[in-house]
Short mmCIF file of C-alpha atoms in Angstrom, two decimals:
data_model
loop_
_atom_site.label_atom_id
_atom_site.label_comp_id
_atom_site.label_asym_id
_atom_site.label_seq_id
_atom_site.Cartn_x
_atom_site.Cartn_y
_atom_site.Cartn_z
CA UNK A 1 33.46 5.16 8.63
CA UNK A 2 32.36 8.02 6.44
CA UNK A 3 31.62 11.49 7.61
CA UNK A 4 29.72 14.38 6.46
CA UNK A 5 29.27 18.08 7.54
CA UNK A 6 26.14 18.83 9.50
CA UNK A 7 24.52 22.02 10.55
CA UNK A 8 26.80 24.67 12.03
CA UNK A 9 29.84 22.99 10.21
CA UNK A 10 29.80 20.06 12.82
CA UNK A 11 30.93 16.66 11.53
CA UNK A 12 28.31 13.89 11.81
CA UNK A 13 29.28 10.34 11.11
CA UNK A 14 27.25 7.72 9.30
CA UNK A 15 26.86 4.31 11.11
CA UNK A 16 27.87 1.28 8.94
CA UNK A 17 24.15 0.17 8.78
CA UNK A 18 23.24 3.60 7.43
CA UNK A 19 23.92 3.92 3.64
CA UNK A 20 24.72 7.14 2.11
CA UNK A 21 22.07 6.97 -0.72
CA UNK A 22 23.03 9.04 -3.98
CA UNK A 23 22.44 8.73 -7.60
CA UNK A 24 23.08 5.10 -7.83
CA UNK A 25 20.72 4.40 -4.87
CA UNK A 26 18.10 6.34 -6.76
CA UNK A 27 18.55 4.20 -9.93
CA UNK A 28 18.56 0.81 -8.13
CA UNK A 29 15.58 1.67 -5.90
CA UNK A 30 13.82 3.12 -9.05
CA UNK A 31 13.80 -0.16 -10.69
CA UNK A 32 12.08 -1.68 -7.55
CA UNK A 33 9.55 1.20 -7.77
CA UNK A 34 8.94 0.55 -11.45
CA UNK A 35 8.12 -3.12 -10.45
CA UNK A 36 5.70 -1.68 -7.89
CA UNK A 37 4.38 0.69 -10.38
CA UNK A 38 3.32 -2.19 -12.77
CA UNK A 39 1.72 -4.05 -9.89
CA UNK A 40 -0.65 -1.15 -8.99
CA UNK A 41 -1.48 -0.80 -12.75
CA UNK A 42 -2.59 -4.55 -12.69
CA UNK A 43 -4.30 -4.23 -9.29
CA UNK A 44 -6.37 -1.36 -10.19
CA UNK A 45 -7.20 -2.41 -13.78
CA UNK A 46 -10.55 -4.01 -12.53
CA UNK A 47 -11.49 -0.64 -10.90
CA UNK A 48 -12.28 0.89 -14.54
CA UNK A 49 -13.48 -2.56 -15.87
CA UNK A 50 -16.04 -3.53 -13.29
CA UNK A 51 -19.09 -2.87 -15.38
CA UNK A 52 -17.41 -4.77 -18.21
CA UNK A 53 -16.57 -7.60 -16.20
CA UNK A 54 -20.03 -7.86 -14.78
CA UNK A 55 -21.27 -8.01 -18.60
CA UNK A 56 -18.39 -10.44 -19.65
CA UNK A 57 -19.10 -12.89 -16.99
CA UNK A 58 -22.80 -12.44 -16.31
CA UNK A 59 -22.38 -11.83 -12.64
CA UNK A 60 -24.09 -9.60 -9.92
CA UNK A 61 -22.58 -7.18 -7.51
CA UNK A 62 -21.71 -9.93 -4.95
CA UNK A 63 -19.74 -11.96 -7.48
CA UNK A 64 -18.22 -8.83 -8.82
CA UNK A 65 -16.81 -7.74 -5.56
CA UNK A 66 -15.41 -11.38 -5.19
CA UNK A 67 -12.73 -10.59 -7.76
CA UNK A 68 -11.20 -7.82 -5.68
CA UNK A 69 -12.03 -9.57 -2.40
CA UNK A 70 -10.12 -12.67 -3.47
CA UNK A 71 -7.23 -10.52 -4.86
CA UNK A 72 -6.98 -8.57 -1.52
CA UNK A 73 -7.48 -11.89 0.54
CA UNK A 74 -4.38 -13.45 -1.06
CA UNK A 75 -2.56 -10.03 -0.80
CA UNK A 76 -3.40 -9.83 2.89
CA UNK A 77 -2.73 -13.30 3.67
CA UNK A 78 0.87 -13.18 1.94
CA UNK A 79 2.06 -10.17 3.77
CA UNK A 80 3.67 -12.05 6.72
CA UNK A 81 5.14 -14.81 4.48
CA UNK A 82 6.48 -12.22 2.11
CA UNK A 83 8.06 -10.10 5.02
CA UNK A 84 9.81 -13.39 6.22
CA UNK A 85 10.78 -14.00 2.70
CA UNK A 86 12.29 -10.43 2.17
CA UNK A 87 14.21 -10.89 5.65
CA UNK A 88 15.63 -14.25 4.49
CA UNK A 89 16.07 -14.02 0.64
CA UNK A 90 16.53 -10.16 -0.06
CA UNK A 91 14.35 -7.96 -2.06
CA UNK A 92 15.68 -8.95 -5.54
CA UNK A 93 14.60 -12.72 -5.26
CA UNK A 94 11.19 -11.74 -3.86
CA UNK A 95 10.60 -9.21 -6.54
CA UNK A 96 11.46 -11.60 -9.36
CA UNK A 97 9.02 -14.09 -8.06
CA UNK A 98 6.41 -11.27 -7.59
CA UNK A 99 6.76 -9.94 -11.32
CA UNK A 100 6.49 -13.66 -12.64
CA UNK A 101 3.40 -14.18 -10.78
CA UNK A 102 1.49 -10.95 -11.50
CA UNK A 103 2.27 -10.88 -15.22
CA UNK A 104 1.05 -14.46 -15.56
CA UNK A 105 -2.10 -13.43 -13.56
CA UNK A 106 -2.63 -10.33 -15.79
CA UNK A 107 -2.24 -12.34 -19.01
CA UNK A 108 -4.59 -15.02 -17.70
CA UNK A 109 -7.23 -12.46 -16.84
CA UNK A 110 -6.93 -11.16 -20.46
CA UNK A 111 -7.70 -14.79 -21.91
CA UNK A 112 -10.26 -15.65 -19.24
CA UNK A 113 -13.63 -16.65 -20.68
CA UNK A 114 -15.20 -18.09 -17.54
CA UNK A 115 -15.74 -16.53 -14.10
CA UNK A 116 -13.85 -19.31 -12.29
CA UNK A 117 -10.50 -18.83 -14.69
CA UNK A 118 -10.95 -15.15 -14.08
CA UNK A 119 -10.92 -15.71 -10.39
CA UNK A 120 -7.94 -17.64 -10.46
CA UNK A 121 -5.90 -15.28 -12.47
CA UNK A 122 -6.81 -12.43 -10.10
CA UNK A 123 -5.63 -14.63 -7.09
CA UNK A 124 -2.16 -15.23 -9.01
CA UNK A 125 -1.98 -11.46 -9.58
CA UNK A 126 -2.66 -10.64 -6.00
CA UNK A 127 -0.01 -13.20 -4.80
CA UNK A 128 2.56 -11.46 -7.22
CA UNK A 129 1.44 -8.00 -6.09
CA UNK A 130 1.80 -8.82 -2.50
CA UNK A 131 5.64 -9.34 -2.93
CA UNK A 132 6.28 -5.93 -4.31
CA UNK A 133 5.76 -3.09 -1.72
CA UNK A 134 7.57 -4.76 1.23
CA UNK A 135 10.56 -5.54 -1.05
CA UNK A 136 10.60 -1.84 -2.17
CA UNK A 137 10.47 -0.67 1.42
CA UNK A 138 13.47 -3.22 2.22
CA UNK A 139 15.36 -1.73 -0.92
CA UNK A 140 14.80 1.84 0.34
CA UNK A 141 16.16 0.96 3.85
CA UNK A 142 19.15 -0.73 2.36
CA UNK A 143 20.11 2.08 -0.06
CA UNK A 144 19.13 5.36 1.85
CA UNK A 145 19.90 6.83 5.25
CA UNK A 146 17.23 6.09 7.86
CA UNK A 147 16.21 9.62 8.14
CA UNK A 148 15.00 9.46 4.48
CA UNK A 149 12.57 6.61 5.35
CA UNK A 150 9.35 8.46 5.44
CA UNK A 151 10.11 10.56 2.14
CA UNK A 152 11.25 7.23 0.47
CA UNK A 153 8.06 5.46 1.40
CA UNK A 154 5.71 8.27 0.41
CA UNK A 155 7.41 8.56 -2.99
CA UNK A 156 7.19 4.86 -3.48
CA UNK A 157 3.46 4.96 -2.91
CA UNK A 158 3.31 8.27 -5.00
CA UNK A 159 4.88 6.37 -7.95
CA UNK A 160 2.49 3.29 -7.35
CA UNK A 161 -0.57 5.79 -7.49
CA UNK A 162 0.79 6.94 -10.88
CA UNK A 163 0.05 3.35 -12.00
CA UNK A 164 -3.39 3.86 -10.72
CA UNK A 165 -3.40 6.82 -12.97
CA UNK A 166 -2.55 4.55 -15.98
CA UNK A 167 -5.63 2.43 -15.10
CA UNK A 168 -7.86 5.40 -15.03
CA UNK A 169 -6.65 7.25 -17.97
CA UNK A 170 -5.16 4.80 -20.40
CA UNK A 171 -6.62 1.25 -19.70
CA UNK A 172 -10.13 2.65 -19.72
CA UNK A 173 -9.72 4.25 -23.02
CA UNK A 174 -8.04 1.12 -24.41
CA UNK A 175 -10.76 -1.04 -23.10
CA UNK A 176 -13.51 1.10 -24.71
CA UNK A 177 -11.53 1.07 -28.09
CA UNK A 178 -10.09 -2.44 -28.34
CA UNK A 179 -12.07 -4.69 -26.02
CA UNK A 180 -11.19 -6.98 -23.11
CA UNK A 181 -8.48 -9.45 -24.29
CA UNK A 182 -6.27 -7.03 -26.41
CA UNK A 183 -6.36 -4.43 -23.56
CA UNK A 184 -5.38 -6.83 -20.77
CA UNK A 185 -2.94 -8.87 -22.96
CA UNK A 186 -1.21 -5.65 -24.12
CA UNK A 187 -0.67 -4.34 -20.52
CA UNK A 188 1.00 -7.67 -19.56
CA UNK A 189 3.88 -6.50 -21.50
CA UNK A 190 4.87 -4.18 -18.82
CA UNK A 191 5.59 -6.99 -16.57
CA UNK A 192 8.13 -8.51 -18.92
CA UNK A 193 9.81 -5.04 -19.37
CA UNK A 194 10.38 -4.59 -15.53
CA UNK A 195 11.50 -8.20 -15.14
CA UNK A 196 14.34 -7.60 -17.50
CA UNK A 197 15.42 -4.47 -15.84
CA UNK A 198 15.19 -6.30 -12.42
CA UNK A 199 17.38 -9.25 -13.46
CA UNK A 200 19.92 -6.97 -15.26
CA UNK A 201 20.48 -4.03 -12.85
CA UNK A 202 18.80 -4.51 -9.42
CA UNK A 203 21.12 -5.08 -6.30
CA UNK A 204 19.87 -5.65 -2.76
CA UNK A 205 22.31 -3.40 -1.09
CA UNK A 206 25.34 -1.03 -2.16
CA UNK A 207 28.84 -2.45 -1.92
CA UNK A 208 30.35 -2.22 1.56
CA UNK A 209 26.87 -2.18 3.23
CA UNK A 210 26.03 -6.10 3.11
CA UNK A 211 23.90 -7.24 6.03
CA UNK A 212 25.72 -9.48 8.48
CA UNK A 213 25.48 -13.25 7.84
CA UNK A 214 22.47 -14.87 9.39
CA UNK A 215 23.30 -17.29 12.26
CA UNK A 216 22.61 -20.86 11.64
CA UNK A 217 19.87 -20.77 14.42
CA UNK A 218 17.89 -18.15 12.44
CA UNK A 219 16.14 -20.93 10.53
CA UNK A 220 13.25 -23.14 10.92
CA UNK A 221 9.68 -22.80 12.18
CA UNK A 222 10.80 -21.78 15.61
CA UNK A 223 12.60 -18.95 14.43
CA UNK A 224 9.81 -17.82 12.21
CA UNK A 225 7.24 -17.94 15.05
CA UNK A 226 9.74 -15.99 17.13
CA UNK A 227 10.27 -13.43 14.47
CA UNK A 228 6.54 -12.75 14.04
CA UNK A 229 5.79 -12.73 17.75
CA UNK A 230 8.73 -10.27 18.35
CA UNK A 231 7.39 -7.92 15.70
CA UNK A 232 3.79 -8.31 16.90
CA UNK A 233 4.92 -7.61 20.52
CA UNK A 234 6.10 -4.15 19.56
CA UNK A 235 3.29 -1.65 20.21
CA UNK A 236 4.74 0.53 17.23
CA UNK A 237 4.09 -2.44 14.94
CA UNK A 238 0.54 -2.78 16.06
CA UNK A 239 -0.10 0.80 15.94
CA UNK A 240 1.34 1.09 12.43
CA UNK A 241 -1.12 -1.83 11.49
CA UNK A 242 -4.14 0.07 12.88
CA UNK A 243 -3.32 3.29 11.34
CA UNK A 244 -2.87 1.42 7.91
CA UNK A 245 -6.16 -0.40 8.50
CA UNK A 246 -8.05 2.96 9.30
CA UNK A 247 -6.73 5.34 6.59
CA UNK A 248 -6.19 3.09 3.51
CA UNK A 249 -9.53 1.42 2.91
CA UNK A 250 -11.86 4.53 2.34
CA UNK A 251 -10.00 5.28 -1.06
CA UNK A 252 -8.94 1.85 -1.64
CA UNK A 253 -12.30 0.15 -2.08
CA UNK A 254 -13.53 3.20 -4.04
CA UNK A 255 -10.66 2.85 -6.67
CA UNK A 256 -10.43 -0.75 -6.63
CA UNK A 257 -13.99 -1.33 -7.60
CA UNK A 258 -17.01 0.43 -6.23
CA UNK A 259 -15.99 4.13 -7.29
CA UNK A 260 -17.06 3.89 -10.88
CA UNK A 261 -20.49 2.02 -10.36
CA UNK A 262 -21.25 4.46 -7.32
CA UNK A 263 -20.67 7.58 -9.47
CA UNK A 264 -22.51 6.26 -12.52
CA UNK A 265 -25.34 4.32 -11.03
CA UNK A 266 -26.02 6.18 -7.63
CA UNK A 267 -24.85 9.74 -8.68
CA UNK A 268 -26.08 9.85 -12.38
CA UNK A 269 -22.70 10.79 -13.88
CA UNK A 270 -21.34 9.59 -17.30
CA UNK A 271 -18.53 7.15 -17.28
CA UNK A 272 -16.23 9.83 -18.76
CA UNK A 273 -17.07 12.11 -15.70
CA UNK A 274 -16.70 9.31 -13.22
CA UNK A 275 -13.26 8.45 -14.71
CA UNK A 276 -12.31 12.04 -14.22
CA UNK A 277 -13.18 11.97 -10.58
CA UNK A 278 -11.36 8.78 -10.06
CA UNK A 279 -8.27 10.40 -11.69
CA UNK A 280 -8.73 13.41 -9.25
CA UNK A 281 -8.28 11.00 -6.33
CA UNK A 282 -5.17 9.62 -7.69
CA UNK A 283 -3.80 13.18 -8.54
CA UNK A 284 -4.72 14.42 -4.98
CA UNK A 285 -2.80 11.23 -3.62
CA UNK A 286 0.41 12.11 -5.39
CA UNK A 287 0.23 15.76 -4.28
CA UNK A 288 -0.57 14.96 -0.77
CA UNK A 289 2.04 12.18 -0.46
CA UNK A 290 4.79 14.86 -1.22
CA UNK A 291 3.50 17.08 1.52
CA UNK A 292 3.12 14.28 4.18
CA UNK A 293 6.45 13.07 3.49
CA UNK A 294 8.16 16.41 3.99
CA UNK A 295 5.97 17.15 7.03
CA UNK A 296 6.80 13.87 8.84
CA UNK A 297 10.54 13.83 7.93
CA UNK A 298 10.81 17.37 9.67
CA UNK A 299 8.29 17.03 12.38
CA UNK A 300 8.02 13.31 13.66
CA UNK A 301 5.30 14.37 16.09
CA UNK A 302 2.92 15.13 13.23
CA UNK A 303 2.31 11.50 12.52
CA UNK A 304 -0.79 10.74 14.53
CA UNK A 305 -2.35 14.11 14.09
CA UNK A 306 -2.08 13.68 10.31
CA UNK A 307 -3.42 10.04 10.48
CA UNK A 308 -6.28 10.86 12.79
CA UNK A 309 -7.13 14.04 11.03
CA UNK A 310 -7.20 12.31 7.57
CA UNK A 311 -9.52 9.59 9.03
CA UNK A 312 -11.70 12.25 10.69
CA UNK A 313 -11.95 14.36 7.57
CA UNK A 314 -12.72 11.33 5.25
CA UNK A 315 -15.37 10.15 7.47
CA UNK A 316 -16.97 13.69 7.58
CA UNK A 317 -17.27 13.90 3.78
CA UNK A 318 -18.50 10.44 3.23
CA UNK A 319 -21.29 11.31 5.76
CA UNK A 320 -22.08 14.48 3.90
CA UNK A 321 -22.13 12.85 0.48
CA UNK A 322 -24.29 9.77 1.73
CA UNK A 323 -26.62 11.93 3.76
CA UNK A 324 -27.24 14.61 1.10
CA UNK A 325 -31.17 15.20 0.79
CA UNK A 326 -31.24 15.17 -2.97
CA UNK A 327 -30.88 11.86 -5.05
CA UNK A 328 -27.62 13.14 -6.28
CA UNK A 329 -24.87 14.96 -4.34
CA UNK A 330 -23.74 18.24 -6.02
CA UNK A 331 -20.52 18.03 -8.14
CA UNK A 332 -18.65 20.40 -5.65
CA UNK A 333 -19.26 18.05 -3.03
CA UNK A 334 -18.10 14.86 -4.99
CA UNK A 335 -14.98 16.82 -6.22
CA UNK A 336 -14.26 17.71 -2.65
CA UNK A 337 -14.78 13.91 -1.51
CA UNK A 338 -12.40 12.74 -4.27
CA UNK A 339 -9.76 15.36 -3.12
CA UNK A 340 -10.08 14.09 0.53
CA UNK A 341 -9.82 10.55 -0.55
CA UNK A 342 -6.74 11.35 -2.17
CA UNK A 343 -5.13 11.80 1.43
CA UNK A 344 -5.90 8.23 2.53
CA UNK A 345 -3.05 6.67 0.62
CA UNK A 346 -0.41 9.01 2.19
CA UNK A 347 -1.91 8.74 5.60
CA UNK A 348 -1.70 4.95 5.27
CA UNK A 349 2.17 5.11 4.82
CA UNK A 350 2.42 6.68 8.24
CA UNK A 351 1.83 3.17 9.61
CA UNK A 352 5.20 2.12 8.51
CA UNK A 353 6.75 5.10 10.08
CA UNK A 354 5.57 3.68 13.31
CA UNK A 355 6.72 0.17 12.71
CA UNK A 356 10.18 1.21 11.30
CA UNK A 357 11.72 2.40 14.54
CA UNK A 358 10.13 -0.47 16.60
CA UNK A 359 12.01 -3.19 14.85
CA UNK A 360 15.68 -3.80 14.11
CA UNK A 361 16.88 -4.20 10.47
CA UNK A 362 16.53 -7.95 10.48
CA UNK A 363 12.92 -7.72 11.20
CA UNK A 364 11.86 -4.97 9.11
CA UNK A 365 10.27 -7.05 6.29
CA UNK A 366 8.08 -8.89 8.81
CA UNK A 367 7.12 -5.84 10.66
CA UNK A 368 6.19 -4.27 7.37
CA UNK A 369 4.13 -7.15 6.49
CA UNK A 370 2.13 -6.96 9.62
CA UNK A 371 1.40 -3.22 8.89
CA UNK A 372 0.53 -3.79 5.36
CA UNK A 373 -2.05 -6.49 6.28
CA UNK A 374 -4.15 -3.85 7.99
CA UNK A 375 -5.31 -1.61 5.34
CA UNK A 376 -5.92 -4.59 2.97
CA UNK A 377 -7.76 -6.51 5.40
CA UNK A 378 -10.18 -3.39 5.89
CA UNK A 379 -10.43 -2.84 2.04
CA UNK A 380 -11.39 -6.64 1.55
CA UNK A 381 -13.87 -6.49 4.25
CA UNK A 382 -15.41 -3.33 2.82
CA UNK A 383 -15.56 -4.61 -0.70
CA UNK A 384 -17.37 -7.73 0.55
CA UNK A 385 -19.83 -5.64 2.88
CA UNK A 386 -20.68 -3.24 0.17
CA UNK A 387 -21.32 -6.07 -2.52
CA UNK A 388 -23.43 -7.97 -0.04
CA UNK A 389 -25.47 -4.87 1.07
CA UNK A 390 -26.08 -3.73 -2.65
CA UNK A 391 -27.61 -6.99 -3.45
CA UNK A 392 -29.47 -7.06 -0.24
CA UNK A 393 -31.01 -3.59 -0.54
CA UNK A 394 -31.66 -3.48 -4.34
CA UNK A 395 -28.53 -1.40 -5.11
CA UNK A 396 -28.92 1.14 -2.38
CA UNK A 397 -25.26 2.79 -2.21
CA UNK A 398 -26.22 4.98 0.76
CA UNK A 399 -26.83 1.91 2.86
CA UNK A 400 -24.16 -0.08 1.49
CA UNK A 401 -21.48 2.61 1.92
CA UNK A 402 -22.17 3.04 5.60
CA UNK A 403 -19.96 0.16 6.25
CA UNK A 404 -17.18 2.63 5.99
CA UNK A 405 -17.90 4.25 9.25
CA UNK A 406 -18.05 1.00 11.10
CA UNK A 407 -14.37 0.07 10.02
CA UNK A 408 -13.19 3.57 10.72
CA UNK A 409 -14.63 3.50 14.27
CA UNK A 410 -12.88 0.09 14.93
CA UNK A 411 -9.65 1.45 13.64
CA UNK A 412 -9.62 4.66 15.45
CA UNK A 413 -10.44 3.10 18.85
CA UNK A 414 -7.44 0.95 18.40
CA UNK A 415 -5.10 3.77 17.45
CA UNK A 416 -6.15 5.58 20.58
CA UNK A 417 -5.54 2.60 22.73
CA UNK A 418 -1.97 1.99 21.63
CA UNK A 419 -0.67 5.47 20.75
CA UNK A 420 0.84 6.28 24.17
CA UNK A 421 2.48 2.96 24.60
CA UNK A 422 4.07 3.05 21.07
CA UNK A 423 5.23 6.64 21.55
CA UNK A 424 6.71 6.01 24.90
CA UNK A 425 8.46 2.81 23.70
CA UNK A 426 9.90 4.59 20.79
CA UNK A 427 11.16 7.44 22.84
CA UNK A 428 13.02 4.86 25.05
CA UNK A 429 14.59 3.24 21.94
CA UNK A 430 15.83 6.51 20.98
CA UNK A 431 17.57 7.38 23.96
CA UNK A 432 19.31 4.09 23.95
CA UNK A 433 20.46 4.44 20.37
CA UNK A 434 21.83 7.81 20.99
CA UNK A 435 23.84 6.46 24.10
CA UNK A 436 25.18 3.68 21.89
CA UNK A 437 26.09 6.18 19.16
CA UNK A 438 28.24 8.15 21.45
CA UNK A 439 30.29 5.16 22.20
CA UNK A 440 30.75 4.01 18.72
CA UNK A 441 34.51 4.26 17.60
CA UNK A 442 35.09 6.67 14.76
#
């Protein structure tokens, strides 16, 4: 067992299951994050091409929203199966499958001439995308000490948002200059590059920290059902899911599809100005992610106040924007709204910080999959609701966007219902782990 010097010169010991991190860990984990970065670029590419897609495929708002809804439906539906796959196969194999699928999906989307073909391509992309983030979380837990978990998750999300930045800054310009097929086909090259890096250099865990062999009985349908049931039974898993549900979707549906149309058609902005505001959301997300990661790593009790505070502030500024008495909200309010929306992604990562201590290492992938379902289910629901309401009200964005408040109310009520049980259970586990650590032979 390795040792290190802690505060006051005391020697602390790393448990065998707690890897030391270091430069090699950063390099290997960085490859996984690069895979996730490309996935986010592909996922959000439709956000800057929504109006072009409506024109290319001759579709209305509901049909346009179906692109993102189907993609998120596949993504959300894959989360538990992917979690089980990561627990069973390891991150490298799952990431490899994911890269192949999302690259094929992006290339297929580039060549699509019909609405049906484009839908199939987005579904394939969503399936591959679904395999990335949980795998990156698993890589982080295998290569870094547990105390670094909150910061590692926030940094992964931050790099992912940089992929969103590529969509808003680069793809939007390329689409305007070169057109649909060249732009999306060229972007598919990124998947080929990260696939090569993944196959050549990525490893599931550092040498000497191999997970214990899986018992023979840990196979089959009965074990899968028990794995899911055990993860769901933990209040921390369910609380994490509802935190993710409540905090992620207000920015996700905006960036993924409806932000650009809202800013251009409802607020009267040019495409260039609207793109700059979408970029502001991404930049805010990256800055807030670093702050939230540091705060939570140092003050674990700040998790719920940050999550609920973000949800409340987001609802407030959406209400101010939609209720503004003039036809268009002032630019200052729109800028503030975009800055606040940037906190939604980092707040959603807090959900994983509730599920992580609630589940043993061999169940982390499954628990993360359950948590990740939350925000994407909410985003999918909002995308559908906005599209249907826009068609039903003659493109009245004020009415359509009120669906945000309904889902936030549902999510906050569930967080308040589960919070005491989850925190109490986490404290009990912490006491037990400290007692066991005292008796670990050095």
